[in-house]
CSV table of C-alpha atoms and ligand atoms in Angstrom, one decimal:
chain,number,residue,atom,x,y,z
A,1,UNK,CA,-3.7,-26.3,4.7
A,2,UNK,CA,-4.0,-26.0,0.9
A,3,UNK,CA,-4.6,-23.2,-1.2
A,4,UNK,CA,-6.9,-23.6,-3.7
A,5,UNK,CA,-9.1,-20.4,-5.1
A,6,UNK,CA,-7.0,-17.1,-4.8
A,7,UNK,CA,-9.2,-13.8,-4.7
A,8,UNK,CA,-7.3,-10.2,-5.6
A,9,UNK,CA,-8.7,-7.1,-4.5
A,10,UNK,CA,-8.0,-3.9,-6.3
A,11,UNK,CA,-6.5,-5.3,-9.4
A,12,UNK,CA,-4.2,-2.0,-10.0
A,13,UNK,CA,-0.5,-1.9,-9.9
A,14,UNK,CA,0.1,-4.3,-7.1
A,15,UNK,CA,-2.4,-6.3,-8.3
A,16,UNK,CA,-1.1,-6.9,-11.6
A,17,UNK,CA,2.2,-8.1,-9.7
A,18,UNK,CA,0.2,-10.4,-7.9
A,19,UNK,CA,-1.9,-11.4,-10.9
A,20,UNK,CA,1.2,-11.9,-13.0
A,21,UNK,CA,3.0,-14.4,-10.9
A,22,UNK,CA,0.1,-16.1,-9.9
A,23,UNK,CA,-1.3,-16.6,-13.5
A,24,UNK,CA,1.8,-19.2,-13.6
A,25,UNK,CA,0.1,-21.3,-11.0
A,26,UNK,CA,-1.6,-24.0,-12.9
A,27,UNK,CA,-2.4,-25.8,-9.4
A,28,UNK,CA,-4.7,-22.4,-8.2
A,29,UNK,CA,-7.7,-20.9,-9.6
A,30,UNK,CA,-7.3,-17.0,-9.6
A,31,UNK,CA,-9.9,-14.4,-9.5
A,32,UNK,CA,-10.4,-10.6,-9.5
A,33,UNK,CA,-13.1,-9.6,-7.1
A,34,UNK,CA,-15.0,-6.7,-8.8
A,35,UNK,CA,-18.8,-6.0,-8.7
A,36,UNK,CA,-20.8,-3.6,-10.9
A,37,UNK,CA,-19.2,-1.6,-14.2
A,38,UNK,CA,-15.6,-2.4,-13.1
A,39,UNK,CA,-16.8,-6.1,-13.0
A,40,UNK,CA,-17.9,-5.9,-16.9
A,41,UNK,CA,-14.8,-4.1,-17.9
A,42,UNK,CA,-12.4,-6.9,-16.0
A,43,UNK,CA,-14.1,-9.3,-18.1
A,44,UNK,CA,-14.6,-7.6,-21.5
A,45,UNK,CA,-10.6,-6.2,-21.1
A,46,UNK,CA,-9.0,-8.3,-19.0
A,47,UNK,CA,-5.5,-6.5,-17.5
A,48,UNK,CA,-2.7,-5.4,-19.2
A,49,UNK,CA,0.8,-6.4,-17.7
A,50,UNK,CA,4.3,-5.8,-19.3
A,51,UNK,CA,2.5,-5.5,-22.2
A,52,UNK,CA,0.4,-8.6,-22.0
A,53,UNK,CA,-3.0,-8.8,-22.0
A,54,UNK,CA,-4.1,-11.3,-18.6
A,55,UNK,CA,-7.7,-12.7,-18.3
A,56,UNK,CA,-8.0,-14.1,-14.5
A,57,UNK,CA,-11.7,-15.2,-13.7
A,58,UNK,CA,-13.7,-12.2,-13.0
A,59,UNK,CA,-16.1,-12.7,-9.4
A,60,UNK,CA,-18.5,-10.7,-7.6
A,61,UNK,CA,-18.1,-10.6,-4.0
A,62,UNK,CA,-20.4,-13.6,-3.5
A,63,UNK,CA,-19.0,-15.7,-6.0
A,64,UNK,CA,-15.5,-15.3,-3.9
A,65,UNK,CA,-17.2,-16.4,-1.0
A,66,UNK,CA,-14.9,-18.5,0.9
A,67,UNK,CA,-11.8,-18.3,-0.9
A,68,UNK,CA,-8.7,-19.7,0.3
A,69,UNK,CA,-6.5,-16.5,0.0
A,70,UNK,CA,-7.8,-12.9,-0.5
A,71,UNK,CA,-5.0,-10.4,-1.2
A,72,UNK,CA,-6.1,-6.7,-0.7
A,73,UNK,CA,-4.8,-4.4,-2.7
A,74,UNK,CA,-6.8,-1.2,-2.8
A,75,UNK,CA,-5.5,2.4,-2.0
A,76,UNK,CA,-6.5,3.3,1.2
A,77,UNK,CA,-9.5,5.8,-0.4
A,78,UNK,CA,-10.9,2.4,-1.4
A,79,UNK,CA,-10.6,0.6,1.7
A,80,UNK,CA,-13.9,1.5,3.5
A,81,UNK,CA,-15.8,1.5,0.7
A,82,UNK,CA,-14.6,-2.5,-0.1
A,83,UNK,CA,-15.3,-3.5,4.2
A,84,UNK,CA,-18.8,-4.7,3.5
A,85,UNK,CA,-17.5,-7.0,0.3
A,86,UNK,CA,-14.2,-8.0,2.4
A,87,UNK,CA,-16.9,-9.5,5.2
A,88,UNK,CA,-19.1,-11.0,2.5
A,89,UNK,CA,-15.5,-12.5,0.9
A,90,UNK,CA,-14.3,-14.1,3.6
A,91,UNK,CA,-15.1,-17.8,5.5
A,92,UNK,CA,-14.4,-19.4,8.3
A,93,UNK,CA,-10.8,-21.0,6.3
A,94,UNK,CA,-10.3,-17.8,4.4
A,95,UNK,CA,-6.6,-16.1,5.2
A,96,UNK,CA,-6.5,-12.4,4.1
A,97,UNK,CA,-3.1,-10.4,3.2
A,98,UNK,CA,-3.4,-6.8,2.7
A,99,UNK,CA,-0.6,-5.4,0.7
A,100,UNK,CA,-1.6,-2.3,1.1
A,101,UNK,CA,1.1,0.7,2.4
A,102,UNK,CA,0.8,1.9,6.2
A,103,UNK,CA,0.5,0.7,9.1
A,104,UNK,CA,-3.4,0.7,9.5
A,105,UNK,CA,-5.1,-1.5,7.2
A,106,UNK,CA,-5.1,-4.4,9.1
A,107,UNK,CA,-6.7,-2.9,11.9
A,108,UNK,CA,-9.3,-1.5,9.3
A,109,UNK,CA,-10.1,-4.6,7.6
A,110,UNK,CA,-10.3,-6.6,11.3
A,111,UNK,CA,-13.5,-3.6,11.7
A,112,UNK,CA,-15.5,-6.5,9.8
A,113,UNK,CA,-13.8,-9.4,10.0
A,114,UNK,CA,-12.1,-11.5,12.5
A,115,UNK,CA,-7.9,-10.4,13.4
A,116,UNK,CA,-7.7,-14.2,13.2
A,117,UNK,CA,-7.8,-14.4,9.7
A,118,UNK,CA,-5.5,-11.8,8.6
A,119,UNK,CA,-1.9,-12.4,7.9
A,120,UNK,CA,0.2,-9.4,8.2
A,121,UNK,CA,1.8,-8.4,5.0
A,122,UNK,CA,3.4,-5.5,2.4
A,123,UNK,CA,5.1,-5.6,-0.8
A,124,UNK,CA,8.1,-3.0,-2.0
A,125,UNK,CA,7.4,-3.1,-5.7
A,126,UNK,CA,7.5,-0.4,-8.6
A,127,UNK,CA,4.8,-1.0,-10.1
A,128,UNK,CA,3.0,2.2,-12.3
A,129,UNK,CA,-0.5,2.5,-14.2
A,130,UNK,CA,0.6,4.1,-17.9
A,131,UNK,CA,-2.3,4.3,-21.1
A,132,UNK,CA,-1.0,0.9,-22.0
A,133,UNK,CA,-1.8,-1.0,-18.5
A,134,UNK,CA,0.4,-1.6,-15.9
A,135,UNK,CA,4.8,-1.9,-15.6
A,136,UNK,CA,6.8,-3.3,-13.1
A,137,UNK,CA,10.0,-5.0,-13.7
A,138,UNK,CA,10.0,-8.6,-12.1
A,139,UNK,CA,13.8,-9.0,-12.0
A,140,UNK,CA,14.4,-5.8,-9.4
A,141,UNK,CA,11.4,-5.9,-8.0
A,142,UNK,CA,12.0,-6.9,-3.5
A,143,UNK,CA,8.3,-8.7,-3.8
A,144,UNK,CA,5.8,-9.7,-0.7
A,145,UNK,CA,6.6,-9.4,2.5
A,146,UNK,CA,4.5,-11.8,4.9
A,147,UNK,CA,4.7,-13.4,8.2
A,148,UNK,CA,3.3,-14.6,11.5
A,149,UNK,CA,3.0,-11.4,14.4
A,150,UNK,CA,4.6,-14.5,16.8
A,151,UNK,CA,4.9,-17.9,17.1
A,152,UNK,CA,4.7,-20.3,15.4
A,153,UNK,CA,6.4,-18.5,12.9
A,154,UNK,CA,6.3,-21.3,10.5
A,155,UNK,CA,2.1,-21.7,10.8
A,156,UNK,CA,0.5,-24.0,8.3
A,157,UNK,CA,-0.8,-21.0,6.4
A,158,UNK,CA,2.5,-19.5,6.2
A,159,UNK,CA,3.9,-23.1,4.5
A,160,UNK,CA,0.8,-22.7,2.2
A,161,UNK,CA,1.0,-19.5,1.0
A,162,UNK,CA,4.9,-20.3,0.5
A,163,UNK,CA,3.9,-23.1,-1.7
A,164,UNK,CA,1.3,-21.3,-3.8
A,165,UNK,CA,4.3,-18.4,-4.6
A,166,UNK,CA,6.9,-21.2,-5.7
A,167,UNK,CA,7.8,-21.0,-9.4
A,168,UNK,CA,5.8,-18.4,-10.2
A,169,UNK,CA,8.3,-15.5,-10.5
A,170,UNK,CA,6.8,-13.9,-7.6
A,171,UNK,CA,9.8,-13.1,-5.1
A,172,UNK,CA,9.0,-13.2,-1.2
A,173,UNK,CA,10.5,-12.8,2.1
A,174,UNK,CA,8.8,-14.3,4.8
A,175,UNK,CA,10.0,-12.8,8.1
A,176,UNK,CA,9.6,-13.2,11.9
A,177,UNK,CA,9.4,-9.6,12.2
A,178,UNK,CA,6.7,-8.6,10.4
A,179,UNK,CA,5.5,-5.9,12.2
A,180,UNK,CA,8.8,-4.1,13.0
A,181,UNK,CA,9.2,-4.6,8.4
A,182,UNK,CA,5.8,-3.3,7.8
A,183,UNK,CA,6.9,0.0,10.1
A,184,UNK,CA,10.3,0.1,8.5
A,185,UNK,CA,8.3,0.8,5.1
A,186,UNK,CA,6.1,3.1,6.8
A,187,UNK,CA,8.9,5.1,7.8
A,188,UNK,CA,10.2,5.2,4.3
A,189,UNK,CA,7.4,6.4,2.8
A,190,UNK,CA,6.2,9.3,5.7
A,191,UNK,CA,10.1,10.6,4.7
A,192,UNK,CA,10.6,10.1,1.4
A,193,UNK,CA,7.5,10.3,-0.3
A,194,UNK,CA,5.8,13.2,1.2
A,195,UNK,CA,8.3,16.2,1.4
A,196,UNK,CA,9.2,15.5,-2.3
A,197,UNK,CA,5.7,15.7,-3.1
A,198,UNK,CA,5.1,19.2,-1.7
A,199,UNK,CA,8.5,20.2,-3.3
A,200,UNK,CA,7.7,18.4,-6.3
A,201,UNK,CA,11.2,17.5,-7.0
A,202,UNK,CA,13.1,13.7,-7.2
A,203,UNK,CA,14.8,12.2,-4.3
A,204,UNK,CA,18.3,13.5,-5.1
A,205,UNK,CA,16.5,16.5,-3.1
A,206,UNK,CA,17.2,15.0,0.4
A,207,UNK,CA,21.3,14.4,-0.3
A,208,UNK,CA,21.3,17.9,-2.4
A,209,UNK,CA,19.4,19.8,0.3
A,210,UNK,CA,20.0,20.5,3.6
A,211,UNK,CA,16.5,22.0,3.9
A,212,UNK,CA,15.0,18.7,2.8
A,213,UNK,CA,17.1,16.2,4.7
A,214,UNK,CA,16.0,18.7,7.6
A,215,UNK,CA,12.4,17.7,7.0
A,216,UNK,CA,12.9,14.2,6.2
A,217,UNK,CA,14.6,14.0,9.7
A,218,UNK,CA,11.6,15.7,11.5
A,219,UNK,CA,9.4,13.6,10.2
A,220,UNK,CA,11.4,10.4,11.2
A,221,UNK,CA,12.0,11.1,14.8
A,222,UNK,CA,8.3,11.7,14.7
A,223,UNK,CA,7.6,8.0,13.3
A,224,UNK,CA,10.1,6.6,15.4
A,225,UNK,CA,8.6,7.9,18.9
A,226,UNK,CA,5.2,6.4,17.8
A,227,UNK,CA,6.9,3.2,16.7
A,228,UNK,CA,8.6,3.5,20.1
A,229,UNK,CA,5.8,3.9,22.3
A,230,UNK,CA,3.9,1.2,20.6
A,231,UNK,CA,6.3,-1.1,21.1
A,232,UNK,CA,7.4,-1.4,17.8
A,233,UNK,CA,11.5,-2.4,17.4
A,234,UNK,CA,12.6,-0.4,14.2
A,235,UNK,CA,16.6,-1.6,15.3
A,236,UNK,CA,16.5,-5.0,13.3
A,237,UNK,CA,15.1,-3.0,10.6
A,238,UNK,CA,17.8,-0.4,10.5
A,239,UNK,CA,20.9,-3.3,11.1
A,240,UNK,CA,19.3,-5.2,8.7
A,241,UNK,CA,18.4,-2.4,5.9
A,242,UNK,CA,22.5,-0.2,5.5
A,243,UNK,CA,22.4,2.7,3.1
A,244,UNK,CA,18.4,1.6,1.8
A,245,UNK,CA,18.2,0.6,-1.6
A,246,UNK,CA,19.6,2.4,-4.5
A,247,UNK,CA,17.2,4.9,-5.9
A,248,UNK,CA,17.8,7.0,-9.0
A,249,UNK,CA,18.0,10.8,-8.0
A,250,UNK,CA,14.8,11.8,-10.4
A,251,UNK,CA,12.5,9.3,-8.7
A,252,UNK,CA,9.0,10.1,-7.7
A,253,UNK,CA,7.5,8.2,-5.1
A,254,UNK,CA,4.1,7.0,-5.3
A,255,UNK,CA,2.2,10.5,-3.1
A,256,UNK,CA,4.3,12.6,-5.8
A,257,UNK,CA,3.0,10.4,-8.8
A,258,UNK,CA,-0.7,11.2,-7.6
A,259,UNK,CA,-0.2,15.2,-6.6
A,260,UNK,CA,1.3,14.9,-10.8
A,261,UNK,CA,-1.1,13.0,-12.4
A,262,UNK,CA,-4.2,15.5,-10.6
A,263,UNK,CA,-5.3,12.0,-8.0
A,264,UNK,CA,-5.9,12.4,-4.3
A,265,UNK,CA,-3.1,10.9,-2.3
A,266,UNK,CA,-2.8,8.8,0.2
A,267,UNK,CA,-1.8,11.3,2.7
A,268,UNK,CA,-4.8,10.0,5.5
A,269,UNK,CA,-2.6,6.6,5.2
A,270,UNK,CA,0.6,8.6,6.5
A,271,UNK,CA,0.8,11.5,7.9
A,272,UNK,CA,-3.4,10.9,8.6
A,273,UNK,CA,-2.5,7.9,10.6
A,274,UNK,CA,0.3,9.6,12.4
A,275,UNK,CA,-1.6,12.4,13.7
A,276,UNK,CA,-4.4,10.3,15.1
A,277,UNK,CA,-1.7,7.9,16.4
A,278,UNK,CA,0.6,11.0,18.2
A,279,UNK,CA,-3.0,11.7,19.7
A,280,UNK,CA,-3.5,8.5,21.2
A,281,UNK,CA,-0.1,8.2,22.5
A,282,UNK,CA,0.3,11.8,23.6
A,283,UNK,CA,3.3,12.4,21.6
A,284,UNK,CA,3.4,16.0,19.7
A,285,UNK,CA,3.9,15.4,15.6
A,286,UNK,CA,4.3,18.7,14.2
A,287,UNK,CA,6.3,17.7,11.4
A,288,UNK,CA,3.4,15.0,9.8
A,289,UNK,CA,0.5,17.9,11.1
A,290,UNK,CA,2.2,20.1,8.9
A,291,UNK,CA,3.0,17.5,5.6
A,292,UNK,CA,-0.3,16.6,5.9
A,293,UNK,CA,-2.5,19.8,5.6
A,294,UNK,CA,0.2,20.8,2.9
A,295,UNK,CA,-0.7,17.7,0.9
A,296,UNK,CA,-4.3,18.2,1.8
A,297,UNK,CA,-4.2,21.6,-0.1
A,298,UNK,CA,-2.0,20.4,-3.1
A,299,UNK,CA,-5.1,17.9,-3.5
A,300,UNK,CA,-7.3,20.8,-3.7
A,301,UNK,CA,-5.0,23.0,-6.0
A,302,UNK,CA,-5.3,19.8,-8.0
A,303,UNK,CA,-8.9,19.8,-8.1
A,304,UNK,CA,-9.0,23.5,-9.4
A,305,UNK,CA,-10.3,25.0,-5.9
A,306,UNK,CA,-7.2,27.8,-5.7
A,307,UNK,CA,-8.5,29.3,-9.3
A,308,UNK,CA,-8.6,33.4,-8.9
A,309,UNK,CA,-7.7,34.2,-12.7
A,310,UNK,CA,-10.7,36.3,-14.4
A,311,UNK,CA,-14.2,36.3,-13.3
A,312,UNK,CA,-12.8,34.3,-10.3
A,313,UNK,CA,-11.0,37.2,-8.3
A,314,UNK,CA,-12.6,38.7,-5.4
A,315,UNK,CA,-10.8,40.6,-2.5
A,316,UNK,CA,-9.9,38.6,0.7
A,317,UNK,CA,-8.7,39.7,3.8
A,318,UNK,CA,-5.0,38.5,5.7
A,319,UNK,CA,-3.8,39.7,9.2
B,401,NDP,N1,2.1,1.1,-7.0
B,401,NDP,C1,3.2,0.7,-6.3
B,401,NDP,O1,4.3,0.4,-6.8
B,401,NDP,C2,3.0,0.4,-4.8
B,401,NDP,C3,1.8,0.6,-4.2
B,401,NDP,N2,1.7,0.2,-2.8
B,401,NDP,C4,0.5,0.3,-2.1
B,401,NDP,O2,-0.4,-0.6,-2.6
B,401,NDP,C5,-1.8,-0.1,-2.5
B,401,NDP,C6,-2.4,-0.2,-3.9
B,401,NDP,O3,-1.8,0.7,-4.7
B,401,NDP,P1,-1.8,0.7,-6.3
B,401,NDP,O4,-1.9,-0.8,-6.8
B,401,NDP,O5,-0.7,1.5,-6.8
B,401,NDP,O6,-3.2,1.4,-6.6
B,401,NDP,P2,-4.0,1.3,-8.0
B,401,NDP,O7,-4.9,2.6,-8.0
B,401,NDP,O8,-3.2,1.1,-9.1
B,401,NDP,O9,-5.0,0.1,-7.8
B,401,NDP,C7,-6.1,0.0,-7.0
B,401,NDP,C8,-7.1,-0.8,-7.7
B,401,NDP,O10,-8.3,-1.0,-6.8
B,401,NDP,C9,-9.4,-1.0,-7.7
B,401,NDP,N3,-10.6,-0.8,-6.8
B,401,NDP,C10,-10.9,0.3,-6.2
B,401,NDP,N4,-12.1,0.1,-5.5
B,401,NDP,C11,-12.4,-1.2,-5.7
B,401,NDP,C12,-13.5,-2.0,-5.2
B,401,NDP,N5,-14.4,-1.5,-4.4
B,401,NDP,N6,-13.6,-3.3,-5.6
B,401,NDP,C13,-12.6,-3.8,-6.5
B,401,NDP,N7,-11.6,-3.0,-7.0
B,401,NDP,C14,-11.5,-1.8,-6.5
B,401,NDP,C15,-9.1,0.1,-8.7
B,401,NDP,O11,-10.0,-0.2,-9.8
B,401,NDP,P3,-10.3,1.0,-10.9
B,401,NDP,O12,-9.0,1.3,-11.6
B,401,NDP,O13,-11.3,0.3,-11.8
B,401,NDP,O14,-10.9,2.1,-10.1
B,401,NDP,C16,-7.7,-0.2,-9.0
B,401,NDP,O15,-7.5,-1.1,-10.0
B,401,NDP,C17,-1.7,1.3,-1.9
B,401,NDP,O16,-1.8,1.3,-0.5
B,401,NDP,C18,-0.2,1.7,-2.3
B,401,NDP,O17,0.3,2.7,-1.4
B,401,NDP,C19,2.8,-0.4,-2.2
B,401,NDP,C20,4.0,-0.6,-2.8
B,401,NDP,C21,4.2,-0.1,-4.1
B,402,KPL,C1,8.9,3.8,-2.1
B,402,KPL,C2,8.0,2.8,-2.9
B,402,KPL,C3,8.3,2.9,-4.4
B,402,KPL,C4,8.4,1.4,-2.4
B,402,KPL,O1,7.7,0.4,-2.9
B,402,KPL,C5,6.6,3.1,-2.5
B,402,KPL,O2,6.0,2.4,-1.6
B,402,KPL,C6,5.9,4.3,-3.0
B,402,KPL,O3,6.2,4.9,-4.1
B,402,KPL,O4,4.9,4.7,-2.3
């Protein structure tokens, strides 16, 4: 197998990590699937990276038709929305990688196509949208995570997409335990991101608060159970990962950097998922129920729905 034409979808802040590497790939032709006003803007603009402006071929979802490799990198609000252009995107040879957080996209995107084609992946980057386009740093940066759900671990289209990543600055892992990695990041993220973002403090809060490690920890036992009953082994992951990575203390996670900047979150992705997962499973999460109708609301403070001041008052009633 050979990769040839390389589609990205949702050319944001992962994106522009894929975009950067693979703009080094003289063997490849790279595209940005876009349709509509975004579509014009990709090509009049191109996308700013580290401070460099990057022009990759600009394609409507029928002139990606059949790509080799389509990497999905929307936010999950997108996701839905881009099923219909995902289907129209991919051929009988096309291998899909969605680099999306969670645990859920996969089963989202195999809605419309076939499970066949996808192969399961995530990415732990720092990547953040500022006025001047988007910032990562290459050097610290962990990279893509892909890999084969079982045997044979080293497929043909594993080997290909290895190939395509060489010398490109890109950094990857590919593991046999995919799945068990992409739930190890889950769990990260339900704990981490989202009781800092309803406390709307760094990191540091979870070593400097007993109230917030207490959280975090509900939360986790939550995620674990479901990983559990699913069958999901989380014990390579915790050998493999020893104190995490370092962190500064003042760090805001990705649902903290959307509550800030006024965005909707990507709460449905976490503590969403978990909810409708616990239900399935039969297995009580209180903790993410909780995190997520907190979050919910912080979207709607956000979007100016808990205004009273002024004209705006009126008298409401509590038991
Ligand atoms: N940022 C990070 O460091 C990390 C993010 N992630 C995960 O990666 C995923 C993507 O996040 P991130 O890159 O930050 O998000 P961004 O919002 O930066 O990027 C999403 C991109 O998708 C584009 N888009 C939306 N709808 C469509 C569509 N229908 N067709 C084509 N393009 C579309 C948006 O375009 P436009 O701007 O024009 O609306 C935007 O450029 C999320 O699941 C996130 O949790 C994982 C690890 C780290
Ligand atoms: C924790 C981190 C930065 C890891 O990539 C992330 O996924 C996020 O901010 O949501």
């Amino acid at each position: 197998m050979n990769i040839k034409r390389v589609a990205v979808l949702g050319a944001g802040a992962v994106g522009s990590y894929v975009i950067w590497g693979l703009s080094n790939n003289k063997d490849i032709t790279l595209g940005v699937i876009a349709s509509g006003e975004r579509n014009e803007r990709l090509k009049k603009r191109g996308i700013m990276i580290n401070g460099t402006q990057y022009t990759p071929e600009v394609w409507t979802p029928e002139e990606a038709k059949n790509v080799d490799l389509l990497i999905v990198s929307l936010k999950y609000g997108s996701l839905r929305g881009a099923l219909d252009d995902i289907q129209t995107i991919v051929g009988e040879n096309t291998t899909v990688m969605s680099l999306m957080n969670g645990v859920d996209s996969e089963e989202i995107i195999s809605e419309k196509i076939d499970r066949s084609h996808i192969l399961y992946s995530f990415i732990k980057v720092a990547s953040q949208g500022k006025e001047d386009g988007y910032h990562f740093d290459p050097e610290t940066t962990v990279g893509i995570y892909f890999g084969e759900l079982e045997e044979p671990y080293e497929s043909e289209r594993v080997k290909a997409v290895n190939d395509i990543f060489e010398n490109t600055g890109l950094h990857w892992i590919i593991t046999d335990d995919i799945q068990a990695e992409i739930w190890g990041k889950f769990r990260l993220n339900v704990c981490n991101n989202l009781p800092q973002a309803i406390l709307g403090a760094g990191v540091g809060c979870y070593e400097d608060s007993e109230h917030m490690s207490a959280i975090r920890e509900g939360l986790r036992r939550e995620v674990e159970a479901v990983a559990k009953a699913k069958g999901i082994d989380l014990s390579k992951i915790n050998a493999k990962s020893g104190r995490g990575s370092a962190v500064k203390a003042s760090a805001r996670y990705s649902t903290l950097q959307d509550i800030d900047a006024g965005r909707h979150t990507e709460i449905d992705m976490f503590s969403g998922a978990m909810m409708r997962m616990g239900k399935e499973l039969g297995i009580a999460t209180p903790y993410n129920e909780y995190t997520y109708h907190m979050i919910k609301a912080l979207e709607e403070k956000n979007d100016g729905v808990f205004q009273y001041q002024g004209g705006n008052d009126r008298v409401s009633w509590s038991k």
